[in-house]
PDB file of C-alpha atoms and ligand atoms in Angstrom:
ATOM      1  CA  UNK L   1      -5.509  -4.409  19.136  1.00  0.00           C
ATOM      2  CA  UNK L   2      -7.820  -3.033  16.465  1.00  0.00           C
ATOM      3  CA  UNK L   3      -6.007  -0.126  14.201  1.00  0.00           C
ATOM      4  CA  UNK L   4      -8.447  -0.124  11.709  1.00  0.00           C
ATOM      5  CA  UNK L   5     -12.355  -0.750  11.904  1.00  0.00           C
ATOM      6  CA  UNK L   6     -14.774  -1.756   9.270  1.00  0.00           C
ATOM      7  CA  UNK L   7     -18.210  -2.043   9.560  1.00  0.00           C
ATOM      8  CA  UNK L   8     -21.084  -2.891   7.323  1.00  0.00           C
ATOM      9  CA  UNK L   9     -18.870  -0.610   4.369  1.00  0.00           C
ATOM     10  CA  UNK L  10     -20.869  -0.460   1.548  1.00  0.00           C
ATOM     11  CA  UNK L  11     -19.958   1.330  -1.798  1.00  0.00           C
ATOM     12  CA  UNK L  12     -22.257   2.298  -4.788  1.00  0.00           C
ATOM     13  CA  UNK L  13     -20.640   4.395  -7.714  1.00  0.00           C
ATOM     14  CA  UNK L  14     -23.396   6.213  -9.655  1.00  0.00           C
ATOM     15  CA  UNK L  15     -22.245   4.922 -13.609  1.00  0.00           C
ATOM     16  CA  UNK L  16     -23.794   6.209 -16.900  1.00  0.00           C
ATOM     17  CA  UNK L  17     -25.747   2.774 -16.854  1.00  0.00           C
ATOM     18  CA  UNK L  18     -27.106   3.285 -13.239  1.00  0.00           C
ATOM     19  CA  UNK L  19     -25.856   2.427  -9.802  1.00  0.00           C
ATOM     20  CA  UNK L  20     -23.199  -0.134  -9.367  1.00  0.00           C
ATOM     21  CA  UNK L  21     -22.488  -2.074  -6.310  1.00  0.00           C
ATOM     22  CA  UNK L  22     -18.643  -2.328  -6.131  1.00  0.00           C
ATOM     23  CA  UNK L  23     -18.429  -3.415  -2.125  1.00  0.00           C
ATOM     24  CA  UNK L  24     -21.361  -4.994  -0.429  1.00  0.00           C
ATOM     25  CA  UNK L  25     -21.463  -4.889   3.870  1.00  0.00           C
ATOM     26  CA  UNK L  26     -17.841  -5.752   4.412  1.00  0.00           C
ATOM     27  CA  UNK L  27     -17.210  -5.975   7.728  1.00  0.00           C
ATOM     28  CA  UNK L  28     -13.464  -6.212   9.534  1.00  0.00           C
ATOM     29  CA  UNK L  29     -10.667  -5.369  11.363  1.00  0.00           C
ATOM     30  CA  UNK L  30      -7.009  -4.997  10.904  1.00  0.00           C
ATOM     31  CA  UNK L  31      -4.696  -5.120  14.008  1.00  0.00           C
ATOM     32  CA  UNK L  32      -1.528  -2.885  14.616  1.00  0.00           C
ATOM     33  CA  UNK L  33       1.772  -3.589  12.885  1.00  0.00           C
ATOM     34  CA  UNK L  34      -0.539  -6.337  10.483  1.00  0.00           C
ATOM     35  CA  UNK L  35      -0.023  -7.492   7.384  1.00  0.00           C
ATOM     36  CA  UNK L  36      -3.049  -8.261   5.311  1.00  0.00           C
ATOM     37  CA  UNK L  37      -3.870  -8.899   1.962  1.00  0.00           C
ATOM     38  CA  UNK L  38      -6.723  -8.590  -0.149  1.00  0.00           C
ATOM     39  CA  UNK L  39      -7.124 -11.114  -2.764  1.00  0.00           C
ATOM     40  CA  UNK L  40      -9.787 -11.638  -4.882  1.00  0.00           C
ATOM     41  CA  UNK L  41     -10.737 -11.837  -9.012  1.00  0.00           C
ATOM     42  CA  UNK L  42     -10.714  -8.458 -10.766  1.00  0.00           C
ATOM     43  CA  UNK L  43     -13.443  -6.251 -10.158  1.00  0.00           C
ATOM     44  CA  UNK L  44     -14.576  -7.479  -7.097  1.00  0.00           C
ATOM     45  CA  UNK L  45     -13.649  -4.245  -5.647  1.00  0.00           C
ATOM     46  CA  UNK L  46     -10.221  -4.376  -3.876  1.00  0.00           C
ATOM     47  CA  UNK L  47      -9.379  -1.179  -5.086  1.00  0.00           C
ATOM     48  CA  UNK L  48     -12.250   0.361  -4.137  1.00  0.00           C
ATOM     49  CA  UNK L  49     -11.655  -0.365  -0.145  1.00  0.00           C
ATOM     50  CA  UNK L  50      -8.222   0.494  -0.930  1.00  0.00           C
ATOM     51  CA  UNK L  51      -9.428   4.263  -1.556  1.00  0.00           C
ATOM     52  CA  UNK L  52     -11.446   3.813   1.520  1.00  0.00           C
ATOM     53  CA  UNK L  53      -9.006   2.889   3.710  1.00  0.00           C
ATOM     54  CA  UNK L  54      -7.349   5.959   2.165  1.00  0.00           C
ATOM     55  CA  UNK L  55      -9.801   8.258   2.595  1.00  0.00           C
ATOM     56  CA  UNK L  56      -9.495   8.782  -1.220  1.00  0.00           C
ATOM     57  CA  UNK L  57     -13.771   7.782  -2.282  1.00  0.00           C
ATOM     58  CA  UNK L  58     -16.409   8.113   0.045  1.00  0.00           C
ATOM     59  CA  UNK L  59     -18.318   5.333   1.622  1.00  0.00           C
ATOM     60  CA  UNK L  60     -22.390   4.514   0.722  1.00  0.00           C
ATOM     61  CA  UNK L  61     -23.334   2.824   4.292  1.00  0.00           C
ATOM     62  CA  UNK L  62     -21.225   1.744   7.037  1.00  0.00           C
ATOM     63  CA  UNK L  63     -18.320   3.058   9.134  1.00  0.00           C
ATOM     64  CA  UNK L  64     -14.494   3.301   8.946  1.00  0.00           C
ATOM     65  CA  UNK L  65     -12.016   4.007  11.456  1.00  0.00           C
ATOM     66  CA  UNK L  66      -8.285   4.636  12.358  1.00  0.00           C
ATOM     67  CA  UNK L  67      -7.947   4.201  16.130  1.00  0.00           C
ATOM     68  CA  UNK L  68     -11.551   5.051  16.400  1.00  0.00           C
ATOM     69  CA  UNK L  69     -11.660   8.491  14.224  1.00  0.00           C
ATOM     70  CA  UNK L  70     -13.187   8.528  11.207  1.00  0.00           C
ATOM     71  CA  UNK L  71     -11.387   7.499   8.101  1.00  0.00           C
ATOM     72  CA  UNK L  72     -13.051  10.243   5.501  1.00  0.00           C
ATOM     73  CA  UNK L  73     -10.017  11.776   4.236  1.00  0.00           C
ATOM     74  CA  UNK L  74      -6.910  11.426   3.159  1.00  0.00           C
ATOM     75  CA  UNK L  75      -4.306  11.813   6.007  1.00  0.00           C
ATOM     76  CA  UNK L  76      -0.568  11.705   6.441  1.00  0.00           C
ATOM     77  CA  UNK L  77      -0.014   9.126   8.535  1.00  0.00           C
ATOM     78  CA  UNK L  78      -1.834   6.499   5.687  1.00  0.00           C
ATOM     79  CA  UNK L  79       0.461   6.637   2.823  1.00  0.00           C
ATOM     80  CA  UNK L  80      -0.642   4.810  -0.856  1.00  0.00           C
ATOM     81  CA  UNK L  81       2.006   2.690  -3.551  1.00  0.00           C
ATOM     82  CA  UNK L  82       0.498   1.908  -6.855  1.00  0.00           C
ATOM     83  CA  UNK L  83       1.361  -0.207  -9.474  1.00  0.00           C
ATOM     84  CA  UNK L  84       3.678   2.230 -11.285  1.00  0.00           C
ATOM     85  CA  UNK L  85       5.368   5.049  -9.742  1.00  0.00           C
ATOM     86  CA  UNK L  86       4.490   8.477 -10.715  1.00  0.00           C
ATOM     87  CA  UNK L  87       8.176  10.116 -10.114  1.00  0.00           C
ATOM     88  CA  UNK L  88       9.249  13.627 -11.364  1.00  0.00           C
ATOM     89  CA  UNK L  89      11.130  13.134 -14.334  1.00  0.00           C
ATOM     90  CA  UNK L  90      12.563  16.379 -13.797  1.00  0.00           C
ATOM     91  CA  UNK L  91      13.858  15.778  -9.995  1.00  0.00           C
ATOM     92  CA  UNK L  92      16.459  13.568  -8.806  1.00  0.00           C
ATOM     93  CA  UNK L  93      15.726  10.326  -7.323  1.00  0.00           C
ATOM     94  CA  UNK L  94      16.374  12.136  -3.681  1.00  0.00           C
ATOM     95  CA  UNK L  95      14.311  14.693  -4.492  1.00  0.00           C
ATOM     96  CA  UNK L  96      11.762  13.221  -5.052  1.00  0.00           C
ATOM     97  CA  UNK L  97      12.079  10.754  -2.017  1.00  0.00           C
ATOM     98  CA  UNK L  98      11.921  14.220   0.085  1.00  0.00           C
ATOM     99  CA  UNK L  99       9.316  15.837  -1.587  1.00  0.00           C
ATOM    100  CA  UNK L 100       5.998  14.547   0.352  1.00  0.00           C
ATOM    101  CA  UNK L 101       8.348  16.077   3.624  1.00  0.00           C
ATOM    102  CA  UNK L 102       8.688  19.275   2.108  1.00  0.00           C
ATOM    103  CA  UNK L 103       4.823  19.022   1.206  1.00  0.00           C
ATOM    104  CA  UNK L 104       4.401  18.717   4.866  1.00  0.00           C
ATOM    105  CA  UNK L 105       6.956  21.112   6.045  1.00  0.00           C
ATOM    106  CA  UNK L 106       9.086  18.485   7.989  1.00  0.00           C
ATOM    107  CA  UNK L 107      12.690  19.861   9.149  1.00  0.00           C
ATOM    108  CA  UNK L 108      14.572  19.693   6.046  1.00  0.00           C
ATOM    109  CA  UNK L 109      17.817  18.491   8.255  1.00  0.00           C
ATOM    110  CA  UNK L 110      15.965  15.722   9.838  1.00  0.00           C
ATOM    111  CA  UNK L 111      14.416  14.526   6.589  1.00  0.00           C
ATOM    112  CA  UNK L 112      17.719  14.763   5.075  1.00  0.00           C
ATOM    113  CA  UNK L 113      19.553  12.266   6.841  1.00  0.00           C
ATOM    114  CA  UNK L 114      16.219   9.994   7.096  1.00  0.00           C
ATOM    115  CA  UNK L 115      15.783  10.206   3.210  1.00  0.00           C
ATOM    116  CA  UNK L 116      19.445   8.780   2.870  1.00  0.00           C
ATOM    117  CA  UNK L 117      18.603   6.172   5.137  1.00  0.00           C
ATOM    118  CA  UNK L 118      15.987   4.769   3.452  1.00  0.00           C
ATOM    119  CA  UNK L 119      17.315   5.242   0.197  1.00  0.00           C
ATOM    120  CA  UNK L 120      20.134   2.741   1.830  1.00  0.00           C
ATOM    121  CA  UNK L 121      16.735   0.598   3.300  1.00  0.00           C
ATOM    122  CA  UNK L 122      15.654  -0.045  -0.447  1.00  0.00           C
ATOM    123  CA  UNK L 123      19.092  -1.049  -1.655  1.00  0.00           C
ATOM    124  CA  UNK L 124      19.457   2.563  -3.661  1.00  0.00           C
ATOM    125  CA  UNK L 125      22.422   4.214  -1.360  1.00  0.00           C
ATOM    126  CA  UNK L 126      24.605   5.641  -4.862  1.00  0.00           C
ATOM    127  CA  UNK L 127      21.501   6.286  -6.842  1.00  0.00           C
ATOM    128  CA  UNK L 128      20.280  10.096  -4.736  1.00  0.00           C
ATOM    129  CA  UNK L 129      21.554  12.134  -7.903  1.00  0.00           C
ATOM    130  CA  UNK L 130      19.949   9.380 -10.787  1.00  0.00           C
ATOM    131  CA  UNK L 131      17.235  10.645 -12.398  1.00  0.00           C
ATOM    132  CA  UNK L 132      14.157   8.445 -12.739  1.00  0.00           C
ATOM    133  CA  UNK L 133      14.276   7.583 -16.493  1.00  0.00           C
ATOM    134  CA  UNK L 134      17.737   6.055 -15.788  1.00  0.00           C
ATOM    135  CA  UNK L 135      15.970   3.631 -13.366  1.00  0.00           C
ATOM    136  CA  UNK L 136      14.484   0.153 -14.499  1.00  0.00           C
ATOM    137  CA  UNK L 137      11.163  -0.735 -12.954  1.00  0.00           C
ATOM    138  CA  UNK L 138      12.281  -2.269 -10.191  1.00  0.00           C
ATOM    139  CA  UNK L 139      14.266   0.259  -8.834  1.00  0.00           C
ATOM    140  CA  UNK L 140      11.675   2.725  -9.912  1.00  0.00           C
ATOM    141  CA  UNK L 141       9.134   0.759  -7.187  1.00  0.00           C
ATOM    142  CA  UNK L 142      12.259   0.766  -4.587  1.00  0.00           C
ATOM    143  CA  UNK L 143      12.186   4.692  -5.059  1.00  0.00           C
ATOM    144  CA  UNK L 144       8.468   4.540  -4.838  1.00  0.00           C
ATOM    145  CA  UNK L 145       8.899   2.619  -1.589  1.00  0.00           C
ATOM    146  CA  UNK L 146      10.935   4.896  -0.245  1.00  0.00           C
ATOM    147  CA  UNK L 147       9.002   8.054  -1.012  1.00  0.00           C
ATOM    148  CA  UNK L 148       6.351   6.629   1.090  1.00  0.00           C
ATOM    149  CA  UNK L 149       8.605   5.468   3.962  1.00  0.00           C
ATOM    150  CA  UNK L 150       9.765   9.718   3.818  1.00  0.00           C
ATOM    151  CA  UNK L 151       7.243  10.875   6.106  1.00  0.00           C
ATOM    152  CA  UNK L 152       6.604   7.595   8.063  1.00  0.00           C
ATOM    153  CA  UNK L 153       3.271   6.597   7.982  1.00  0.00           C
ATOM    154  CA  UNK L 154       1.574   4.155  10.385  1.00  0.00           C
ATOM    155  CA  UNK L 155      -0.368   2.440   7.561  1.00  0.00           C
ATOM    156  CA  UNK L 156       0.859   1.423   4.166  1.00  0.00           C
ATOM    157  CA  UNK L 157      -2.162   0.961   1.139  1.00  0.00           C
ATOM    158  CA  UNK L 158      -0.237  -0.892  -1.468  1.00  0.00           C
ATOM    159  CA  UNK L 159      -2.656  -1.906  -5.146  1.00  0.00           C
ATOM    160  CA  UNK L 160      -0.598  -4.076  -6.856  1.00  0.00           C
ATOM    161  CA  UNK L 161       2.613  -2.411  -6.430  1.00  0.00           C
ATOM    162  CA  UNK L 162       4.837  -4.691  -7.949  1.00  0.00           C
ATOM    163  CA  UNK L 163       2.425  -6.332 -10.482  1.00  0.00           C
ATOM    164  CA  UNK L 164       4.064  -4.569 -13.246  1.00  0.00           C
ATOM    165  CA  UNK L 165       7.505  -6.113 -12.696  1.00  0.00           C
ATOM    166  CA  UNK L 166       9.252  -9.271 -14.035  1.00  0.00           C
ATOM    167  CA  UNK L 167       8.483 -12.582 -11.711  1.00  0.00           C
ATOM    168  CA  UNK L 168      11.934 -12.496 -10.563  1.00  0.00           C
ATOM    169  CA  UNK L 169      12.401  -8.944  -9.788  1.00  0.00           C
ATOM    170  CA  UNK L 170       8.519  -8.948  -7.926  1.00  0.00           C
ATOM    171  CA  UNK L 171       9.687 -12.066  -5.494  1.00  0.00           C
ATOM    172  CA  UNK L 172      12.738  -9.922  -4.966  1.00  0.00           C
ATOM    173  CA  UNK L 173      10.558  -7.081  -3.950  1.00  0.00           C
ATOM    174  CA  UNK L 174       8.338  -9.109  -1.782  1.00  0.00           C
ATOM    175  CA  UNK L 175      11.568  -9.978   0.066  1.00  0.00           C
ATOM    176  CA  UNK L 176      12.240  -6.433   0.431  1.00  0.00           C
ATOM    177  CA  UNK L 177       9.122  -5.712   1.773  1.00  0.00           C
ATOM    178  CA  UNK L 178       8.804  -8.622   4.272  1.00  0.00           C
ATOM    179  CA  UNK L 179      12.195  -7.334   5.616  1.00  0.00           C
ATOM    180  CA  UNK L 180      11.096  -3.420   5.834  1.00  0.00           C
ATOM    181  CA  UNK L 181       7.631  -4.492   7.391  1.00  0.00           C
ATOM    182  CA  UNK L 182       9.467  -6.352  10.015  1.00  0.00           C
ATOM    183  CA  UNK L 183      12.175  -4.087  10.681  1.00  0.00           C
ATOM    184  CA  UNK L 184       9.552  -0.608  10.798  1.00  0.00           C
ATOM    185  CA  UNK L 185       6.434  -2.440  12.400  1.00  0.00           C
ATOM    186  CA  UNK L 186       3.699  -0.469   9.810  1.00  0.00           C
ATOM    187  CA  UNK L 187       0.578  -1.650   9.198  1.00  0.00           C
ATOM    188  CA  UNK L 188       0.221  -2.912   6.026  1.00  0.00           C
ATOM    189  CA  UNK L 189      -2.824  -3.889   3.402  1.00  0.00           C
ATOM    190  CA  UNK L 190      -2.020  -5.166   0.358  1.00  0.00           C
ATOM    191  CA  UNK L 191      -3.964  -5.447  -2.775  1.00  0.00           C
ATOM    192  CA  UNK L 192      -3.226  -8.642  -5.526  1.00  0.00           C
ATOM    193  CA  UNK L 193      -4.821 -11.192  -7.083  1.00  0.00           C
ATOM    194  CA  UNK L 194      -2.303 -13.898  -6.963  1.00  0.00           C
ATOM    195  CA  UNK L 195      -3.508 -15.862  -4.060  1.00  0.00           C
ATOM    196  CA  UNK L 196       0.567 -17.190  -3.462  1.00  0.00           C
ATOM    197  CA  UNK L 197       1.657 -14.000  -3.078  1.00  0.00           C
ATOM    198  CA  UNK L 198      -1.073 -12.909  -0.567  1.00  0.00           C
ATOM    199  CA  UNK L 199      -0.148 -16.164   1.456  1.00  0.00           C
ATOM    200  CA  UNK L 200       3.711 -15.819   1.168  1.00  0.00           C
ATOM    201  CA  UNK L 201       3.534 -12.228   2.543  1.00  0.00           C
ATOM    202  CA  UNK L 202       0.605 -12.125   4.658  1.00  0.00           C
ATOM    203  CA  UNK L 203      -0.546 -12.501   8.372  1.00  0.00           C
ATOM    204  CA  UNK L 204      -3.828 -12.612   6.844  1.00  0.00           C
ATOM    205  CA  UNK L 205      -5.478 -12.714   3.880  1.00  0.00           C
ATOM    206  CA  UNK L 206      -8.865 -11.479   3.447  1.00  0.00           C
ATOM    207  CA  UNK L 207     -10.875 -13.119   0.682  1.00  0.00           C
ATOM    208  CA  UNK L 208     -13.670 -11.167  -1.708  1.00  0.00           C
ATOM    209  CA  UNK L 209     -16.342 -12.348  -3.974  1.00  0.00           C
ATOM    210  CA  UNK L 210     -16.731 -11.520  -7.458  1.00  0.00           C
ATOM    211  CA  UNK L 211     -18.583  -8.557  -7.954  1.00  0.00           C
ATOM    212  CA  UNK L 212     -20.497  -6.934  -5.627  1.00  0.00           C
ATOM    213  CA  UNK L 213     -17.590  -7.742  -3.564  1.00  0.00           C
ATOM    214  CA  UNK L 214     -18.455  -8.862  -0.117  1.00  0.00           C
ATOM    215  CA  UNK L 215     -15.728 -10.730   2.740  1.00  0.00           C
ATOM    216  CA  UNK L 216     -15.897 -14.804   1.801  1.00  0.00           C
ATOM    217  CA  UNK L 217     -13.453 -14.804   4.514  1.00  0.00           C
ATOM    218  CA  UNK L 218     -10.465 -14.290   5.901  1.00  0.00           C
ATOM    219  CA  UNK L 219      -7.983 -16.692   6.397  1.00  0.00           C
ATOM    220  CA  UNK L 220      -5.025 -17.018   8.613  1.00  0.00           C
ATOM    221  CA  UNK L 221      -1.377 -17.821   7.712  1.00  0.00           C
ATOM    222  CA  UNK L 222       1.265 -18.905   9.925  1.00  0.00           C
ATOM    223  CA  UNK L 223       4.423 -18.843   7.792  1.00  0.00           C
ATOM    224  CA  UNK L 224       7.976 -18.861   8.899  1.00  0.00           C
ATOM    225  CA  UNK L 225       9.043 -15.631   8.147  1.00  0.00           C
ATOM    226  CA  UNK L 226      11.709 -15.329   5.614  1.00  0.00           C
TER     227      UNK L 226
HETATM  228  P1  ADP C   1     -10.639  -4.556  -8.209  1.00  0.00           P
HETATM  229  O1  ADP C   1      -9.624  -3.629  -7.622  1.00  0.00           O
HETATM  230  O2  ADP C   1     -10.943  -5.739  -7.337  1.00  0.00           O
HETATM  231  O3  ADP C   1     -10.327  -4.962  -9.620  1.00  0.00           O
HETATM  232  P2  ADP C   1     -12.321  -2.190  -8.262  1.00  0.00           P
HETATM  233  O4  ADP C   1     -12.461  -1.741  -6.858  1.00  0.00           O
HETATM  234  O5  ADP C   1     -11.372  -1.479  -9.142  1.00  0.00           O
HETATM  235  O6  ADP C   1     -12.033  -3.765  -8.275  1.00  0.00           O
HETATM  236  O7  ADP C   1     -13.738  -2.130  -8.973  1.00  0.00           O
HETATM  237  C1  ADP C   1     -14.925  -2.716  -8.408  1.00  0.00           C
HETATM  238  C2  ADP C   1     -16.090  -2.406  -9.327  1.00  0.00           C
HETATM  239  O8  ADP C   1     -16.391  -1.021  -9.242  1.00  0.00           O
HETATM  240  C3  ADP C   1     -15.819  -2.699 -10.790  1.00  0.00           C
HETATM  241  O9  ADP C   1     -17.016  -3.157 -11.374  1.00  0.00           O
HETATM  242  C4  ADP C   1     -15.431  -1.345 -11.343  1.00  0.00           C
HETATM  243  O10 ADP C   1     -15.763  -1.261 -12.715  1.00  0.00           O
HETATM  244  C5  ADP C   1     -16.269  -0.408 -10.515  1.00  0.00           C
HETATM  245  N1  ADP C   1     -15.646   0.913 -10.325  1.00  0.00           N
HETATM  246  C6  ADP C   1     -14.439   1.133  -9.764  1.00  0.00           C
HETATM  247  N2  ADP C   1     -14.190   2.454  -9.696  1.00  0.00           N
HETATM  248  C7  ADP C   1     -15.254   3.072 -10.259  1.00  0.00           C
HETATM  249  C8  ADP C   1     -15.604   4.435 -10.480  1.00  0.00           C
HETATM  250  N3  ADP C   1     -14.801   5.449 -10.122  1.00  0.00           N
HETATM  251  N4  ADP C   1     -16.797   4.684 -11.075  1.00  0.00           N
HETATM  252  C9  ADP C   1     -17.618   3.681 -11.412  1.00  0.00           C
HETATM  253  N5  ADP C   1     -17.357   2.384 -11.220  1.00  0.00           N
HETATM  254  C10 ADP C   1     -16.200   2.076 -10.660  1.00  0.00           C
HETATM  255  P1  ADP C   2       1.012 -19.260  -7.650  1.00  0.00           P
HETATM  256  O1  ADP C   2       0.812 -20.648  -7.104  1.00  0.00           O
HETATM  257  O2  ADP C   2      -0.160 -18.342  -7.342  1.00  0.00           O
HETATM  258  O3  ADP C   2       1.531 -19.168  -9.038  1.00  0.00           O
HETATM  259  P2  ADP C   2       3.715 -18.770  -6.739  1.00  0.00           P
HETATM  260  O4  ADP C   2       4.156 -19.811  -5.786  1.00  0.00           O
HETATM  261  O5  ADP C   2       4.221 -18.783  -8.147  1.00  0.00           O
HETATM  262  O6  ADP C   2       2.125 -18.666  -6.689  1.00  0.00           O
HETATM  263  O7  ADP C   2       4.080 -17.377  -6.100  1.00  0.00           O
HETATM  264  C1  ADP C   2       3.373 -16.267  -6.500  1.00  0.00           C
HETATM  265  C2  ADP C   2       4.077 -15.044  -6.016  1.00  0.00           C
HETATM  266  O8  ADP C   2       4.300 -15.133  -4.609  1.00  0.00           O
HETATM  267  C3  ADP C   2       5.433 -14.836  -6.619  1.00  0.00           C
HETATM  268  O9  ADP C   2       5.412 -14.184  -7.855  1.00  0.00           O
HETATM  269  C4  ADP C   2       6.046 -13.957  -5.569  1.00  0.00           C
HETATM  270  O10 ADP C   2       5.592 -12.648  -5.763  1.00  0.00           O
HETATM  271  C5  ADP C   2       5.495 -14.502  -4.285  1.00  0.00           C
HETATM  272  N1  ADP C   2       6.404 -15.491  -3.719  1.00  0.00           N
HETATM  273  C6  ADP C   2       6.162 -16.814  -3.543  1.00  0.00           C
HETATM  274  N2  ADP C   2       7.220 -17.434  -2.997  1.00  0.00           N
HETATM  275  C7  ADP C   2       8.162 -16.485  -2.835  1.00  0.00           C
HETATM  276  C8  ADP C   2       9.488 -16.481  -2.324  1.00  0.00           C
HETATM  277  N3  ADP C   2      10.073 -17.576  -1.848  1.00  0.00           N
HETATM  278  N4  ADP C   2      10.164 -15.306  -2.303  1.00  0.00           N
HETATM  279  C9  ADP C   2       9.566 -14.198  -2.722  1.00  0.00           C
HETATM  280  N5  ADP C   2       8.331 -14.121  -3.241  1.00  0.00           N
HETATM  281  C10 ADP C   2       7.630 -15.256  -3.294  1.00  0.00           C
END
């Protein structure tokens, strides 16, 4: 069943040079408990239907929906992961895996015991009272991961998130994240350029042009899952 629905989504950013056509009538769907990637060269604009689907930029033309209502702000049930985590420096790793539930004034007992669960989840139980400039990268993303996990959103936007990390440590990740996505059932869209990544983690993998970026198409993988 359709979660998310895309139609004719254009996207034109007014620039000091004039108007700039960063997504061009892209057109698609994304089913419930999915996982689809978004590959394509740089510039072409993934980012920029990443904000979409996040409510974060407003569309030019077309429509966008989450279970049919309109996707034109950001919402808590569509949480974001970027390519480095902003943590507090000044808050504990646990603290700051709780924070977007206090933001939204979840029961602090409930969040309590969830946070330590999915501090466990991202291989981190023993690390609550580190503070994030003890962490290396890696763990830094597994606290990221986490944080957005707190307040369990259907949908998870991820740009890159573990582009910054050593090849190693980033197909360690990927394992993680194949083994949360199967074990919590979100919806996932994933932003990267690296077309064996998109394939290794994806159901599908939805392919732009260069710049204006419009669908090429979207391909279908049927992988054994790790
Ligand atoms: P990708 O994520 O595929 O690298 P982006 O979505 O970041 O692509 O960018 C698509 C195009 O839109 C690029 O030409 C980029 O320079 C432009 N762009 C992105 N964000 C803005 C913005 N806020 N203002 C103006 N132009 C932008
Ligand atoms: P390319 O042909 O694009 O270089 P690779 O086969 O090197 O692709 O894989 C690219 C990325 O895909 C890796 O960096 C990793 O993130 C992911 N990946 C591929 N295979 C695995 C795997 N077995 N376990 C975890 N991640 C993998």
């Amino acid at each position: 069943r359709a979660l998310i629905q895309g139609s004719h989504l254009t996207k034109i950013y007014a620039t000091s040079t004039g108007p700039l056509v960063a997504l061009d009538d892209v057109s698609f769907d994304i089913r419930e408990g999915e996982f689809v990637s978004l590959v394509g060269p740089s510039g072409c604009g993934k980012s920029t239907l990443l904000s979409l689907l996040g409510g974060l930029e407003e569309r030019s033309e077309g429509t966008l929906t989450l279970n049919g209502q309109d996707l034109d702000r950001p919402r808590p049930d569509i949480g974001f992961m970027l390519q480095t985590a902003v943590l507090f420096p000044w808050r504990s790793v646990m603290e700051n895996i709780r924070l977007p539930g206090a933001i939204l004034g979840l029961d602090r007992k409930a969040q309590a015991e969830r946070c330590q669960e999915l501090l466990e989840l991202v291989g981190l139980a023993g690390f609550g009272d580190r503070y994030p400039n003890e962490l290396s990268g890696g763990m830094r993303q597994r606290v990221a991961l986490a944080r957005l996990l707190a307040h369990d959103p259907d949908v998870l936007l991820m740009d890159e998130p573990f582009g910054a990390l050593d090849e190693f440590t980033r197909e360690t990740m990927n394992l993680e994240l194949l083994r949360i996505w199967s074990a919590t059932g979100k919806t996932v869209v994933f932003v990267t350029h690296n077309i064996g990544e998109a394939v290794f983690l994806s159901d599908r993998v939805f392919v732009m042009t260069p710049r204006p970026g419009r669908l090429a198409g979207v391909v279908e993988i049927d992988l054994p899952r790790p």
